[in-house]
Coordinates of C-alpha atoms and ligand atoms in Angstrom, one line a residue:
M1 CA 52.5 -43.3 47.2
L2 CA 50.2 -43.4 44.6
L3 CA 51.2 -41.7 40.9
I4 CA 48.3 -41.0 38.4
D5 CA 49.0 -41.3 35.3
I6 CA 45.7 -39.4 33.5
H7 CA 46.2 -40.2 30.0
T8 CA 48.3 -43.0 28.2
H9 CA 47.7 -45.1 25.3
K10 CA 49.5 -47.8 27.0
H11 CA 48.1 -51.3 26.7
A12 CA 50.5 -53.1 29.1
E13 CA 50.0 -53.2 32.9
P14 CA 51.1 -49.6 34.8
D15 CA 54.1 -50.1 36.9
P16 CA 53.4 -51.2 40.9
G17 CA 51.9 -47.9 42.5
V18 CA 51.1 -46.2 39.4
L19 CA 47.2 -45.3 38.3
T20 CA 46.8 -44.9 34.6
L21 CA 43.9 -43.9 32.7
P22 CA 44.2 -45.7 29.3
N23 CA 42.8 -43.8 26.6
V24 CA 40.5 -45.7 24.3
I25 CA 40.0 -44.5 20.7
V26 CA 36.8 -45.5 19.4
S27 CA 37.1 -47.9 16.0
K28 CA 41.0 -48.2 16.3
E29 CA 40.8 -50.1 19.8
S30 CA 37.8 -51.6 22.3
I31 CA 38.1 -51.4 25.8
Y32 CA 41.8 -53.1 27.3
R33 CA 41.3 -52.1 30.9
T34 CA 39.2 -49.6 33.8
P35 CA 39.2 -47.2 34.7
C36 CA 39.8 -45.7 31.3
S37 CA 38.3 -42.7 28.9
A38 CA 36.8 -43.5 25.2
G39 CA 35.8 -40.9 22.6
I40 CA 36.3 -40.4 19.1
H41 CA 39.3 -38.5 18.1
P42 CA 39.3 -36.2 15.4
W43 CA 42.1 -37.9 13.3
Y44 CA 40.1 -41.2 13.5
I45 CA 36.4 -40.1 12.6
D46 CA 34.6 -42.7 10.8
E47 CA 32.7 -42.5 7.4
N48 CA 29.8 -44.1 9.2
F49 CA 29.9 -41.7 12.2
D50 CA 26.6 -42.6 13.6
R51 CA 27.7 -46.2 14.0
Q52 CA 30.9 -44.9 15.8
F53 CA 28.8 -42.6 18.3
D54 CA 26.8 -45.9 19.3
T55 CA 29.8 -47.5 19.5
L56 CA 31.0 -44.5 21.6
K57 CA 28.0 -44.7 24.1
M58 CA 28.1 -48.5 24.4
Y59 CA 31.0 -47.7 26.0
Q60 CA 30.2 -45.3 27.8
Q61 CA 27.8 -47.4 29.4
K62 CA 29.9 -49.7 30.9
E63 CA 31.3 -49.6 34.7
G64 CA 34.8 -47.5 34.8
V65 CA 34.7 -45.7 32.0
I66 CA 35.1 -42.0 33.6
A67 CA 35.5 -39.9 30.6
V68 CA 34.4 -38.5 27.2
G69 CA 37.4 -38.3 25.1
E70 CA 40.0 -37.7 24.2
C71 CA 38.3 -35.5 22.1
G72 CA 38.2 -32.1 20.7
L73 CA 39.5 -30.1 17.4
D74 CA 43.4 -30.2 15.4
K75 CA 44.1 -28.0 12.7
M76 CA 46.7 -29.9 11.7
T77 CA 44.8 -32.9 10.7
R78 CA 43.3 -34.0 7.0
T79 CA 40.0 -34.7 8.5
P80 CA 37.6 -32.0 7.2
W81 CA 36.7 -29.4 10.0
D82 CA 33.1 -28.9 9.6
R83 CA 33.0 -32.8 10.5
Q84 CA 35.4 -32.3 13.3
L85 CA 33.5 -30.0 14.9
M86 CA 30.4 -32.2 14.1
A87 CA 32.1 -34.7 16.2
F88 CA 33.3 -32.6 19.0
E89 CA 29.9 -31.3 19.4
K90 CA 28.3 -34.5 19.8
Q91 CA 30.5 -35.7 22.7
I92 CA 30.1 -32.3 24.4
E93 CA 26.6 -33.3 24.4
L94 CA 27.4 -36.5 25.3
A95 CA 29.5 -35.4 28.6
N96 CA 27.0 -33.6 29.9
E97 CA 24.1 -35.9 29.4
L98 CA 26.4 -38.5 31.8
N99 CA 27.9 -36.1 33.6
K100 CA 31.6 -37.2 32.8
P101 CA 34.4 -34.8 32.2
L102 CA 36.0 -33.7 28.7
I103 CA 39.6 -35.0 28.3
L104 CA 40.2 -32.7 24.9
H105 CA 43.2 -32.8 22.5
C106 CA 43.5 -29.5 21.0
V107 CA 45.9 -28.6 18.0
R108 CA 46.0 -25.1 17.2
A109 CA 42.3 -24.6 17.8
Y110 CA 41.8 -23.4 21.2
S111 CA 39.5 -20.4 20.5
E112 CA 37.1 -22.5 18.3
V113 CA 37.3 -25.2 21.1
Y114 CA 36.3 -22.5 23.9
A115 CA 33.6 -21.4 21.4
A116 CA 31.9 -25.2 20.7
L117 CA 32.0 -25.5 24.4
N118 CA 30.4 -22.4 24.9
N119 CA 27.7 -23.1 22.3
K120 CA 26.9 -26.2 23.7
H121 CA 26.6 -24.7 27.3
N122 CA 29.2 -26.8 28.8
Q123 CA 28.6 -27.9 32.5
V124 CA 31.2 -30.7 32.8
P125 CA 34.9 -30.4 33.7
V126 CA 37.3 -29.8 30.7
M127 CA 40.9 -31.0 30.6
M128 CA 43.7 -30.0 28.2
H129 CA 46.0 -33.2 27.4
G130 CA 49.6 -32.7 26.3
Y131 CA 49.5 -28.8 27.2
S132 CA 52.6 -27.7 25.8
K133 CA 52.0 -24.0 25.3
N134 CA 53.1 -20.9 26.9
W135 CA 51.9 -19.5 29.9
S136 CA 50.0 -16.9 28.9
L137 CA 47.3 -19.2 27.1
A138 CA 47.2 -21.5 30.0
E139 CA 46.1 -18.6 32.1
S140 CA 43.4 -17.8 29.6
L141 CA 42.5 -21.6 29.5
L142 CA 42.5 -21.7 33.4
E143 CA 40.2 -18.4 33.5
N144 CA 38.0 -20.5 31.7
G145 CA 37.9 -23.1 33.9
Y146 CA 39.7 -25.9 32.2
Y147 CA 42.4 -28.5 33.8
L148 CA 45.7 -28.7 32.0
S149 CA 48.0 -31.8 31.7
L150 CA 51.3 -31.9 31.5
G151 CA 53.1 -34.7 29.6
P152 CA 56.4 -35.7 28.8
H153 CA 57.3 -32.5 26.5
I154 CA 58.3 -31.0 29.9
L155 CA 61.3 -33.0 30.2
K156 CA 62.4 -30.9 28.0
G157 CA 63.1 -27.7 29.9
G158 CA 60.6 -25.5 28.0
M159 CA 57.6 -25.3 30.6
M160 CA 59.3 -23.8 33.9
E161 CA 57.1 -20.6 33.5
V162 CA 53.6 -23.1 33.2
I163 CA 55.3 -25.4 36.3
N164 CA 55.9 -22.4 38.7
N165 CA 52.6 -20.5 38.0
I166 CA 49.8 -23.0 37.3
P167 CA 47.5 -24.0 39.8
L168 CA 48.0 -27.2 42.0
D169 CA 44.7 -28.0 42.2
R170 CA 43.8 -27.4 38.0
L171 CA 46.8 -30.1 37.4
F172 CA 47.4 -33.0 35.9
L173 CA 50.3 -35.7 34.5
E174 CA 50.3 -37.7 31.6
C175 CA 52.7 -40.2 29.7
D176 CA 50.6 -40.3 26.8
D177 CA 51.8 -42.1 23.8
K178 CA 55.7 -41.5 24.8
N179 CA 57.7 -44.2 26.8
A180 CA 58.5 -41.4 29.8
K181 CA 57.7 -43.0 33.2
I182 CA 55.3 -40.8 34.8
S183 CA 57.1 -40.8 38.3
E184 CA 60.0 -38.6 36.2
I185 CA 57.5 -36.0 35.1
Y186 CA 56.2 -36.0 39.2
A187 CA 60.2 -35.8 40.0
Y188 CA 60.8 -33.4 37.0
F189 CA 57.6 -30.9 38.4
C190 CA 58.8 -31.1 42.4
R191 CA 62.3 -30.2 40.5
V192 CA 61.4 -27.2 39.5
R193 CA 58.6 -26.0 41.6
K194 CA 60.5 -27.0 44.6
L195 CA 57.3 -29.1 45.9
P196 CA 57.8 -31.9 47.7
L197 CA 56.9 -35.4 46.1
Q198 CA 54.4 -36.2 48.4
D199 CA 52.4 -32.6 48.4
L200 CA 52.0 -33.2 44.6
Q201 CA 51.1 -36.7 44.6
Q202 CA 48.6 -35.9 47.4
Q203 CA 47.0 -32.9 45.5
I204 CA 46.7 -34.8 42.0
L205 CA 45.1 -37.4 44.1
L206 CA 42.5 -35.1 45.1
N207 CA 41.8 -33.7 41.6
F208 CA 41.4 -37.1 40.0
K209 CA 38.7 -37.8 42.4
R210 CA 37.3 -34.5 42.6
V211 CA 37.1 -34.1 38.9
F212 CA 36.4 -37.7 37.7
N213 CA 34.3 -38.3 40.2
Y214 CA 36.7 -41.6 41.5
T215 CA 36.7 -43.0 44.7
I216 CA 40.1 -44.9 45.6
Ligands
ZN1 ZN1 46.6 -39.2 23.4

């Protein structure tokens, strides 16, 4: 039995039976465990972006860095929009050069994220982390080919329609920066969807291997 937590900011070792993908925020953290993702977060874009981007490129050369991100666009942060867009577009290009998936942070900017990915002719898998909106938005993201990752937010009970309808081969689960246990999120999803835990666990493992090109 292996549970995958596809996006976490926890530095502590994962529980037994859990494989996590810790996210390294370039300029705030360095690589502390692999496999991991590494990216420039829209909240933390340095004045000297070129140097920050060089650091990201250097991290991406290391063994076990299997995704670019989290990166993306955020309408609720103070970072100027043109800086966010520039940093996001550079990371889309990088992910495509390296042929690694993108882990996206998106706050109130879904159409702008879509436009940027399109502009850059993105070809790599895209995973929206911490998806917490409604089913109709989820449907349009799924139509664009994106993967959705659901977090501890679902435990509050407001995500029934998404849980009941999302194609399981487009799904990931995560703890993000919260104190929840990934096993609780798996269990909750299975309870709502009326799905055996083993089936969900197998499917997400398959998704992980396929999207992140990872061999366990
Ligand atoms: Zn995060």
